[in-house]
Coordinates of C-alpha atoms in Angstrom, one line a residue:
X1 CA 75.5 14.4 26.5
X2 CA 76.9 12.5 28.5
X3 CA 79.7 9.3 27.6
X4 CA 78.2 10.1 23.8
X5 CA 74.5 9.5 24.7
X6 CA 71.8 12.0 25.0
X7 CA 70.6 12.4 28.5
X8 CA 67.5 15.0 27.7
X9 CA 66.2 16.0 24.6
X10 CA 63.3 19.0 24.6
X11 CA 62.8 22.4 23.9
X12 CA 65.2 24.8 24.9
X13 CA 62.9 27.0 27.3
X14 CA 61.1 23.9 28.7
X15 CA 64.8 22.6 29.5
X16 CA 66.1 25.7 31.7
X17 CA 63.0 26.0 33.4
X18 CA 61.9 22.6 33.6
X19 CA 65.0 20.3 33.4
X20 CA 64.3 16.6 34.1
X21 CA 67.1 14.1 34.0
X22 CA 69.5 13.7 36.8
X23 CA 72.2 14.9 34.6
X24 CA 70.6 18.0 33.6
X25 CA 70.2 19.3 37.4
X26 CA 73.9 18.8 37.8
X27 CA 75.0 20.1 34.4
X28 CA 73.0 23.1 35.6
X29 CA 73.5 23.6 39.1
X30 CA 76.4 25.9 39.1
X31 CA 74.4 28.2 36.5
X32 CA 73.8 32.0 38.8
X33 CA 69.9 32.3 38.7
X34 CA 69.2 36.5 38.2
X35 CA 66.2 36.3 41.4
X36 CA 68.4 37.0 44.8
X37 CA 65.9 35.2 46.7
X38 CA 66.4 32.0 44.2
X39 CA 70.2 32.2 43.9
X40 CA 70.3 32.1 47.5
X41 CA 68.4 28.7 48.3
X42 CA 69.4 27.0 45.4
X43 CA 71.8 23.6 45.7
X44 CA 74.5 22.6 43.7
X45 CA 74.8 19.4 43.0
X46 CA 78.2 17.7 43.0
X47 CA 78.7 14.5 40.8
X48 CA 80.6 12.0 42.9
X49 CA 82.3 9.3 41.9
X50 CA 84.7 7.9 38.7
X51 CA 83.5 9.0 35.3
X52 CA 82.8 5.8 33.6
X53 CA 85.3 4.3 30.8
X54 CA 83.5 5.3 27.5
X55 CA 85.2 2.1 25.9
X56 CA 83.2 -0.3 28.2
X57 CA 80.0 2.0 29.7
X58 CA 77.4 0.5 32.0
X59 CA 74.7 -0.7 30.8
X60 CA 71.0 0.8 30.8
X61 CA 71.7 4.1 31.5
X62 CA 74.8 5.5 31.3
X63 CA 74.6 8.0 34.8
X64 CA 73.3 5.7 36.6
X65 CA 76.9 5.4 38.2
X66 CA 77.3 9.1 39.1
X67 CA 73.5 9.8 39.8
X68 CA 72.7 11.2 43.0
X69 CA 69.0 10.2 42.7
X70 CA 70.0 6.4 42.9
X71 CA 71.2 3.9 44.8
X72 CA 75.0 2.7 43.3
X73 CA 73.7 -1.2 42.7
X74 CA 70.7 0.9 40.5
X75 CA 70.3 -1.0 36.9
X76 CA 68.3 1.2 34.0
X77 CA 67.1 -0.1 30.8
X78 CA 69.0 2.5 28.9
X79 CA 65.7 5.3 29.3
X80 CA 66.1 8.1 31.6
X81 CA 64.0 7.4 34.9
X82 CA 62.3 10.2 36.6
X83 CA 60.8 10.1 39.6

C-alpha cells in the first residue's frame, strides 16, 4: 500500500518472483536474494523525492510522483501502468 491505495494485488509467489508495479520493485529492492550470483547484480532502487500529503494525494495514480519509471509531469488515470 501505498498513501492507503493498493499498488499490486496477486498471488503471493507470482509477486516475489514476478513483481510488476513500480512500487513493488522498490518495496523490494533492499530484500538479500539467497543466489550469490543474483545478490550481486541486483539494483536497489531508491525512491526520490517528497512523500505526497495523504490529505490532498495526486491524482490518477498515487506514485506517480516518486516513480522512477516516469517522467515528474507523468498523469495516470488511477491504474497502475506497466510498461
Amino acid at each position: 500500500m501505498y498513501l492507503g491505495k493498493i499498488m499490486e494485488l496477486t498471488d503471493r509467489d507470482v509477486l516475489y518472483s514476478t513483481p510488476m508495479h513500480p512500487y513493488t520493485h522498490a518495496l523490494m529492492s533492499p530484500c538479500r536474494l539467497p543466489d550469490p550470483d543474483k545478490e550481486s547484480r541486483r539494483e536497489r532502487i531508491l525512491l526520490v523525492g517528497d512523500l505526497p500529503s495523504p490529505i490532498d494525494p495526486p491524482t490518477g495514480c498515487v506514485f506517480h510522483t516518486r516513480c522512477p519509471k516516469y517522467p515528474p509531469d507523468s498523469q495516470r488515470d488511477g491504474q497502475a501502468a506497466v510498461p
